[in-house]
CSV table of C-alpha atoms and ligand atoms in Angstrom, one decimal:
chain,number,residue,atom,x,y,z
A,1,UNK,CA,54.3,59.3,53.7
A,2,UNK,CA,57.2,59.8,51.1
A,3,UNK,CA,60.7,58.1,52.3
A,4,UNK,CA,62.5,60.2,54.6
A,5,UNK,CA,66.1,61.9,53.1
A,6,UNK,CA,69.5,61.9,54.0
A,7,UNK,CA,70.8,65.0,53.1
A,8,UNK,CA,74.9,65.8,53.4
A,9,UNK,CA,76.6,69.3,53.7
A,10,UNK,CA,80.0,69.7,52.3
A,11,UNK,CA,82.7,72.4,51.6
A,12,UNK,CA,85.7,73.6,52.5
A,13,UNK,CA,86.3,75.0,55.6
A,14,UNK,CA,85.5,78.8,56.1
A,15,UNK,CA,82.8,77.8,53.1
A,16,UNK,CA,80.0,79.2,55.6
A,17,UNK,CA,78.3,75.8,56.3
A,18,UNK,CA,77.2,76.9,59.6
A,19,UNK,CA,75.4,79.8,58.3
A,20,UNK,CA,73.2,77.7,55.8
A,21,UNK,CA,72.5,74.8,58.0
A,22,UNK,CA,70.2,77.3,59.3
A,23,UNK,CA,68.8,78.1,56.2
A,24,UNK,CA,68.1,74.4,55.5
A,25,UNK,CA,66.5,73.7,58.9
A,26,UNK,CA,63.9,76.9,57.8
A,27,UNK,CA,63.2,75.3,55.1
A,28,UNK,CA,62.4,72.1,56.0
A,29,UNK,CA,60.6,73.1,59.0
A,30,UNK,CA,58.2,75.7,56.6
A,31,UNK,CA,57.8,72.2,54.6
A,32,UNK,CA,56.8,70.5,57.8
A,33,UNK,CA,59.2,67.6,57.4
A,34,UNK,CA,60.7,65.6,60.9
A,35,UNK,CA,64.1,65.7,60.5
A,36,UNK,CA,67.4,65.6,62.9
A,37,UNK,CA,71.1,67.4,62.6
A,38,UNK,CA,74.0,65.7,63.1
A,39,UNK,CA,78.0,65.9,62.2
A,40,UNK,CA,80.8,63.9,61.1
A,41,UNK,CA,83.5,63.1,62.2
A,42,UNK,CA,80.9,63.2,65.3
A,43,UNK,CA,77.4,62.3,65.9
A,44,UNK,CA,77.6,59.9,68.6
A,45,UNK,CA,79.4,59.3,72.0
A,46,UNK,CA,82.1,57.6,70.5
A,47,UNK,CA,82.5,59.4,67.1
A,48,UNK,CA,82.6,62.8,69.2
A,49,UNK,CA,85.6,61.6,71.1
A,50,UNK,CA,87.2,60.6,67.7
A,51,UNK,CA,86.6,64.1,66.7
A,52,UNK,CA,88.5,65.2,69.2
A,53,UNK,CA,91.1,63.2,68.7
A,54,UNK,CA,91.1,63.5,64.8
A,55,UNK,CA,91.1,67.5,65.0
A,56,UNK,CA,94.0,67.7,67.6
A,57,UNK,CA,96.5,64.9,67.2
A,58,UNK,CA,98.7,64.7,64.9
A,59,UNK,CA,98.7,61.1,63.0
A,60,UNK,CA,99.4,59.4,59.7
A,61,UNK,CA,97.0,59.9,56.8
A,62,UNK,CA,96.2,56.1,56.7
A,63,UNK,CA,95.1,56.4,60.3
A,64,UNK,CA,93.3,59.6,59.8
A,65,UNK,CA,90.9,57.8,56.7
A,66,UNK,CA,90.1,54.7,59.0
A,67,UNK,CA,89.3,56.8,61.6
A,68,UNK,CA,87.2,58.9,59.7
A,69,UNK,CA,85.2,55.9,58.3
A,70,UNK,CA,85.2,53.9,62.3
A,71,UNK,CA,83.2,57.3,63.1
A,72,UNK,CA,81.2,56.7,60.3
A,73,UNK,CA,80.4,53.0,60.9
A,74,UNK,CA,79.1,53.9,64.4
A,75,UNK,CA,77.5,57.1,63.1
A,76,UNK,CA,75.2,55.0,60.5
A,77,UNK,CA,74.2,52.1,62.7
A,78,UNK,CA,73.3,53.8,65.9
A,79,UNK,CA,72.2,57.6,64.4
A,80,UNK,CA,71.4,57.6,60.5
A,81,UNK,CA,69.7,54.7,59.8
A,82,UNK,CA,67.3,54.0,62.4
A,83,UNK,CA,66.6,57.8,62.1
A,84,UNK,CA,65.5,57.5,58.4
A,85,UNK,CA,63.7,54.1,59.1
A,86,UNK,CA,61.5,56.0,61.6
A,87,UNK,CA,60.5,58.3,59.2
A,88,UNK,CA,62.9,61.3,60.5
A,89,UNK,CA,65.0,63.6,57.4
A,90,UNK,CA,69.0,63.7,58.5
A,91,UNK,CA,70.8,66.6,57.7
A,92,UNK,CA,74.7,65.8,58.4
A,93,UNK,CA,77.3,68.7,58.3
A,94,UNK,CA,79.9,66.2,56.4
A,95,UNK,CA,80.0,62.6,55.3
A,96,UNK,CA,82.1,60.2,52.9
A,97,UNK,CA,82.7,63.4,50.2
A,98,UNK,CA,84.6,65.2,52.8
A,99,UNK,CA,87.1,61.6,53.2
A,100,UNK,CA,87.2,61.6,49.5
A,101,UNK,CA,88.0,65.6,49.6
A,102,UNK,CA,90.4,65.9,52.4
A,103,UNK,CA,91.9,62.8,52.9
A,104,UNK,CA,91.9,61.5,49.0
A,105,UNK,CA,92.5,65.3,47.3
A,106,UNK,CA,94.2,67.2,50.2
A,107,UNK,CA,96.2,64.3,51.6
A,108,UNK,CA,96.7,62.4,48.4
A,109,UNK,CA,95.5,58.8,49.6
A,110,UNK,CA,94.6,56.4,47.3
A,111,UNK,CA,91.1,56.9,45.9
A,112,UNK,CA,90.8,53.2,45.6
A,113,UNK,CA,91.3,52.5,49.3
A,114,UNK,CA,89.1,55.2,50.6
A,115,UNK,CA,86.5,53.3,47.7
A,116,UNK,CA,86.9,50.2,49.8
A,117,UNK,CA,86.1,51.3,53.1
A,118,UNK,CA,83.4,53.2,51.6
A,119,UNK,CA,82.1,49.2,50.5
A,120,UNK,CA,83.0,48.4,53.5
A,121,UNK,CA,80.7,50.6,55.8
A,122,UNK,CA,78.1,51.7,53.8
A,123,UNK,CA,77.8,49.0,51.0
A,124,UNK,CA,75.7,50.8,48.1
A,125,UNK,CA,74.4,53.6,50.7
A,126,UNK,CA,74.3,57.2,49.6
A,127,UNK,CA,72.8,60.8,50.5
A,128,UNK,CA,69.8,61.7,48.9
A,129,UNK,CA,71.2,65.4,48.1
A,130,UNK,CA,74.5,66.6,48.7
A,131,UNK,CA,74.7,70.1,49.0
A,132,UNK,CA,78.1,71.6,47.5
A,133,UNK,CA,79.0,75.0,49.4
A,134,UNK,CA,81.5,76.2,47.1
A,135,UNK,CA,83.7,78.9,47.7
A,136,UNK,CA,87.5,80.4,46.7
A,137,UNK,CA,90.0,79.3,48.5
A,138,UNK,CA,90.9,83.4,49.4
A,139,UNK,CA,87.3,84.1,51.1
A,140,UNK,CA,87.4,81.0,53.1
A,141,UNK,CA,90.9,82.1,54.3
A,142,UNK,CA,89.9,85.1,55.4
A,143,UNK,CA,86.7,83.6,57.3
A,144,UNK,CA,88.6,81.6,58.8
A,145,UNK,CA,91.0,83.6,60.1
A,146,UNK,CA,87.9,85.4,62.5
A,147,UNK,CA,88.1,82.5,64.6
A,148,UNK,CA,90.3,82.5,67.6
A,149,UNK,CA,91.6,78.8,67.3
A,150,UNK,CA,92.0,76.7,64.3
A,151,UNK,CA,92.2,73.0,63.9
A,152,UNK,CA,94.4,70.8,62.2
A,153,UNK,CA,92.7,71.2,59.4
A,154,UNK,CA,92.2,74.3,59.3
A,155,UNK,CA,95.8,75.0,59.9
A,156,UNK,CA,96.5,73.5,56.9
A,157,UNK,CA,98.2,75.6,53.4
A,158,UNK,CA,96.3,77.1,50.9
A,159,UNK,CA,97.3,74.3,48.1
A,160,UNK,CA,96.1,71.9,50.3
A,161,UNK,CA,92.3,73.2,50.4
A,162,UNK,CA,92.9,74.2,46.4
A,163,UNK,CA,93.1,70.5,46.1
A,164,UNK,CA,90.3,69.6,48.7
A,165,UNK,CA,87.8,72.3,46.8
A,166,UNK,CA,88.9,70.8,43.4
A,167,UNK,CA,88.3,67.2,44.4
A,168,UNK,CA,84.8,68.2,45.9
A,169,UNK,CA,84.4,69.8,42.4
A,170,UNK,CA,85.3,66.7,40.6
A,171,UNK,CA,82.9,64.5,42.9
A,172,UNK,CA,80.3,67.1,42.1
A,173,UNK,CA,80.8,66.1,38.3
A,174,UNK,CA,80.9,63.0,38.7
A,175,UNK,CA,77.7,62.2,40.8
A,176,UNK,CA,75.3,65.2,39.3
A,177,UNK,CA,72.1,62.9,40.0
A,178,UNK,CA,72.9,63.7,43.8
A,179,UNK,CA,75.4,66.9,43.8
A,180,UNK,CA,73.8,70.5,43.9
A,181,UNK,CA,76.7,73.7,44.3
A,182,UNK,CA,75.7,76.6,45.6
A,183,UNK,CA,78.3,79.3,45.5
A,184,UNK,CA,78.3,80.5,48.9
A,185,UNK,CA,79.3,84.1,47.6
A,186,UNK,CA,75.6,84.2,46.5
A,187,UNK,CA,73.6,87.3,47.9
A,188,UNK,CA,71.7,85.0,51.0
A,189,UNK,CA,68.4,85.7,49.7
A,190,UNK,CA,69.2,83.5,46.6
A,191,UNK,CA,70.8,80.9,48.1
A,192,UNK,CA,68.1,80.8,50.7
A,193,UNK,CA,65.4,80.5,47.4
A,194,UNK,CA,68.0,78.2,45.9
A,195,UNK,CA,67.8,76.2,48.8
A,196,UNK,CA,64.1,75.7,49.3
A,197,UNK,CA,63.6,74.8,46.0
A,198,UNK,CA,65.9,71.8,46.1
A,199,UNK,CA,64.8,70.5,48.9
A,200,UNK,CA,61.0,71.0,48.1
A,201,UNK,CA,61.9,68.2,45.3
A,202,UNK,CA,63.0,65.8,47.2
A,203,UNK,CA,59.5,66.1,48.6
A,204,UNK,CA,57.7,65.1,45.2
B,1,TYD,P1,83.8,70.8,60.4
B,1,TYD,O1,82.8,70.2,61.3
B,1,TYD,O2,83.4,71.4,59.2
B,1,TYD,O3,84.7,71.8,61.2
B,1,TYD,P2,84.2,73.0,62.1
B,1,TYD,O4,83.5,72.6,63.3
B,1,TYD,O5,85.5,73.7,62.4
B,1,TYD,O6,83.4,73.8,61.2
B,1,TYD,O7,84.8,69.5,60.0
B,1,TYD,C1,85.8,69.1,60.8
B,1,TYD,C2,87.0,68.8,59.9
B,1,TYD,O8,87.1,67.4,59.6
B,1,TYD,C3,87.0,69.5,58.6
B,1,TYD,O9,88.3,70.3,58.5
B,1,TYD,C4,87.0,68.5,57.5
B,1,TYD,C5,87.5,67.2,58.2
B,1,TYD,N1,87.0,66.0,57.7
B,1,TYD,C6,87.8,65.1,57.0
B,1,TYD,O10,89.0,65.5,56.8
B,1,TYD,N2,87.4,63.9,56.5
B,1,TYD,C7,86.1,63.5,56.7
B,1,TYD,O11,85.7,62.4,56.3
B,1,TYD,C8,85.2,64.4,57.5
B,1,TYD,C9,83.8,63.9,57.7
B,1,TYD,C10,85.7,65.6,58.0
């Protein structure tokens, strides 16, 4: 049986992440593959209550990255890999791009430090594919603001998610052996096709 993956969605928010998780999960299941969903910040007991707490209360940037990566810690050694040791695919709606992203191109922390922690909970662990929804700063705005109640995140200015978009851009550039953008303005149809065909090749 061929190594199970760990595959990572990222974006911006209002990139329309939701909508092509289900896209994913068609695919893999017409592919037959085992696989499990999960979120960051989230994904366990304790990481959900740090989701909370991360989305509501306000806090300083350096607490916000370690809080991030605690989640994380937890998230790895209880969920993601005894899930891919068993055999089982994980799909996670975000992972360490999105600390890199947000709290290293929208906050401005040190790249360095959020590099450390990085080493420190995952040592040389990666995704298999990470899936780049990438989208204008304008349409995400206006997706967003459908929703009745925003985050703190998503609460945030315009420059800030030009500077989150262009440092998931930059990462994108930097790691092409595991990046693939999709430009979630795409008619569905071909990012549907675009979709199944990357993931079919992480099957050979
Ligand atoms: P998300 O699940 O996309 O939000 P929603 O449920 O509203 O679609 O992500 C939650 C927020 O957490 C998102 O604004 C990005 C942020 N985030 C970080 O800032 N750093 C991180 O490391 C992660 C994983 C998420």
């Amino acid at each position: 049986m061929k190594k199970a993956r760990f595959i990572t969605l990222e974006g911006i928010d209002g990139a329309g992440k939701s909508t092509q998780m289900s896209r994913i999960e068609a695919a893999l299941d017409s592919l037959g593959i085992g696989y499990l969903v999960t979120r960051e910040p989230g994904g366990t007991p304790l990481g959900e209550k740090l989701r909370d707490i991360l989305l509501h209360q306000d806090m300083h940037p350096e607490t916000e990255a370690l809080l991030m990566f605690a989640s994380r810690a937890e998230h790895l050694s209880s969920v993601i890999r005894p899930a891919l040791e068993a055999g089982t695919w994980v799909i996670s709606d975000r992972f360490t791009d999105a600390s890199f992203a947000y709290q290293g191109g929208g906050r401005g922390l040190d790249y360095g430090k959020l590099a450390m922690l990085e080493q420190w909970v995952q040592g040389t662990f990666r995704p298999d594919l990470t899936l780049l929804f990438d989208v204008p700063v304008e349409v995400a705005r206006k997706r967003l603001m459908k929703n009745a109640s925003l985050d703190r995140f998503e609460h945030e200015r315009d420059a800030f998610f030009g500077r989150v978009r262009d440092a998931y851009l930059d990462r994108a550039a930097r790691f092409p052996e595991r990046f693939v953008v999709i430009d979630s303005g795409a008619p569905p149809e071909e990012i549907g096709e675009r979709l199944e065909e990357v993931i079919a090749t992480l099957c050979l």
